[in-house]
Amino acid sequence: MEGRNLFNFGPALGYFFRKNDPDRKTNFNLRTMHFINKLSMAMFLVGLCVVLYRLFTR
């Protein structure tokens, strides 16, 4: 595994900011799943920032 691809966050950031595809059918379950995925990734990033902040301020 190459080092430059290790921290490639492009697909994850694209997941947050992509536009809706008008050709794809959607339903409540799919929208809910995507919302929960985005919420869990955001909570993880906030937690990571808190841990890094505490690590560097001690």
Coordinates of N, CA and C in Angstrom, one line a residue:
M1 N 0.8 -1.2 0.0 CA 0.0 0.0 0.0 C 0.9 1.2 0.0
E2 N 0.6 2.1 -0.9 CA 1.4 3.3 -1.0 C 1.0 4.4 0.0
G3 N 2.0 5.1 0.5 CA 1.7 6.1 1.5 C 0.8 7.3 1.1
R4 N 0.9 7.6 -0.1 CA 0.1 8.8 -0.6 C -1.4 8.5 -0.6
N5 N -1.8 7.2 -0.7 CA -3.2 6.9 -0.8 C -3.7 6.6 0.6
L6 N -2.8 6.6 1.6 CA -3.3 6.2 3.0 C -4.2 7.3 3.6
F7 N -3.9 8.5 3.3 CA -4.8 9.6 3.8 C -5.6 10.3 2.7
N8 N -6.1 9.5 1.8 CA -6.9 10.1 0.7 C -8.4 10.2 1.2
F9 N -8.8 11.4 1.7 CA -10.1 11.5 2.2 C -11.1 12.1 1.1
G10 N -10.7 12.1 -0.1 CA -11.6 12.6 -1.2 C -12.9 11.9 -1.3
P11 N -12.9 10.6 -1.3 CA -14.2 9.9 -1.4 C -15.1 10.2 -0.2
A12 N -14.5 10.3 1.0 CA -15.3 10.5 2.2 C -15.9 11.9 2.2
L13 N -15.1 12.9 1.8 CA -15.6 14.3 1.7 C -16.6 14.4 0.5
G14 N -16.4 13.7 -0.5 CA -17.4 13.7 -1.6 C -18.7 13.1 -1.2
Y15 N -18.7 12.2 -0.3 CA -19.9 11.6 0.3 C -20.8 12.7 1.0
F16 N -20.1 13.6 1.7 CA -20.8 14.6 2.4 C -21.4 15.7 1.4
F17 N -20.7 16.0 0.4 CA -21.0 17.2 -0.5 C -21.6 16.8 -1.9
R18 N -21.9 15.6 -2.1 CA -22.3 15.2 -3.5 C -23.8 15.6 -3.6
K19 N -24.2 15.8 -4.9 CA -25.6 16.2 -5.2 C -26.4 15.0 -5.4
N20 N -27.7 15.1 -5.2 CA -28.6 14.0 -5.5 C -28.7 13.6 -6.9
D21 N -28.7 12.3 -7.2 CA -28.8 11.8 -8.6 C -30.3 11.7 -8.9
P22 N -30.8 12.5 -9.9 CA -32.2 12.5 -10.2 C -32.7 11.2 -10.8
D23 N -31.7 10.4 -11.4 CA -32.1 9.1 -12.0 C -32.2 8.0 -11.0
R24 N -31.7 8.2 -9.8 CA -31.8 7.1 -8.8 C -33.0 7.2 -7.9
K25 N -33.7 6.1 -7.8 CA -34.9 6.1 -6.9 C -34.5 6.1 -5.5
T26 N -35.2 6.8 -4.6 CA -34.9 6.9 -3.2 C -36.1 6.6 -2.4
N27 N -35.9 6.2 -1.2 CA -37.0 5.9 -0.3 C -36.5 6.3 1.1
F28 N -37.4 6.2 2.1 CA -37.1 6.6 3.5 C -36.0 5.8 4.0
N29 N -35.9 4.5 3.8 CA -34.8 3.7 4.4 C -33.5 4.1 3.9
L30 N -33.4 4.4 2.6 CA -32.1 4.8 2.0 C -31.7 6.2 2.5
R31 N -32.6 7.1 2.6 CA -32.3 8.5 3.1 C -31.9 8.4 4.6
T32 N -32.5 7.6 5.4 CA -32.2 7.4 6.8 C -30.8 6.8 6.9
M33 N -30.5 5.8 6.1 CA -29.2 5.2 6.2 C -28.1 6.2 5.9
H34 N -28.3 7.0 4.9 CA -27.3 8.0 4.5 C -27.1 9.0 5.6
F35 N -28.2 9.4 6.2 CA -28.2 10.4 7.3 C -27.4 9.9 8.4
I36 N -27.7 8.6 8.8 CA -27.0 8.0 9.9 C -25.5 7.8 9.6
N37 N -25.1 7.5 8.4 CA -23.7 7.4 8.0 C -23.0 8.7 8.1
K38 N -23.7 9.8 7.6 CA -23.1 11.1 7.7 C -22.9 11.6 9.1
L39 N -23.9 11.3 10.0 CA -23.9 11.7 11.4 C -22.8 11.0 12.1
S40 N -22.6 9.7 11.8 CA -21.6 8.9 12.5 C -20.2 9.3 12.1
M41 N -20.0 9.7 10.8 CA -18.7 10.2 10.4 C -18.4 11.5 11.0
A42 N -19.4 12.4 11.1 CA -19.2 13.7 11.7 C -18.9 13.6 13.2
M43 N -19.5 12.7 13.9 CA -19.3 12.5 15.3 C -17.9 11.9 15.5
F44 N -17.4 11.0 14.6 CA -16.1 10.5 14.7 C -15.1 11.6 14.5
L45 N -15.3 12.5 13.5 CA -14.3 13.5 13.3 C -14.3 14.5 14.4
V46 N -15.4 14.8 15.0 CA -15.4 15.7 16.2 C -14.7 15.0 17.4
G47 N -14.9 13.7 17.6 CA -14.2 13.0 18.6 C -12.7 13.0 18.4
L48 N -12.3 12.8 17.1 CA -10.9 12.8 16.8 C -10.2 14.1 17.1
C49 N -11.0 15.2 16.7 CA -10.4 16.5 17.0 C -10.3 16.8 18.5
V50 N -11.2 16.3 19.3 CA -11.2 16.5 20.8 C -10.0 15.7 21.3
V51 N -9.7 14.5 20.8 CA -8.6 13.7 21.3 C -7.3 14.4 20.9
L52 N -7.2 14.8 19.7 CA -6.0 15.5 19.2 C -5.7 16.8 20.0
Y53 N -6.8 17.6 20.3 CA -6.7 18.8 21.1 C -6.1 18.5 22.5
R54 N -6.7 17.5 23.1 CA -6.3 17.1 24.5 C -4.9 16.6 24.4
L55 N -4.5 15.9 23.4 CA -3.1 15.3 23.3 C -2.1 16.5 23.2
F56 N -2.4 17.5 22.4 CA -1.4 18.5 22.2 C -1.5 19.7 23.2
T57 N -2.5 19.7 24.0 CA -2.5 20.8 25.0 C -2.1 20.4 26.4
R58 N -1.7 19.1 26.5 CA -1.2 18.7 27.8 C 0.3 18.8 27.9

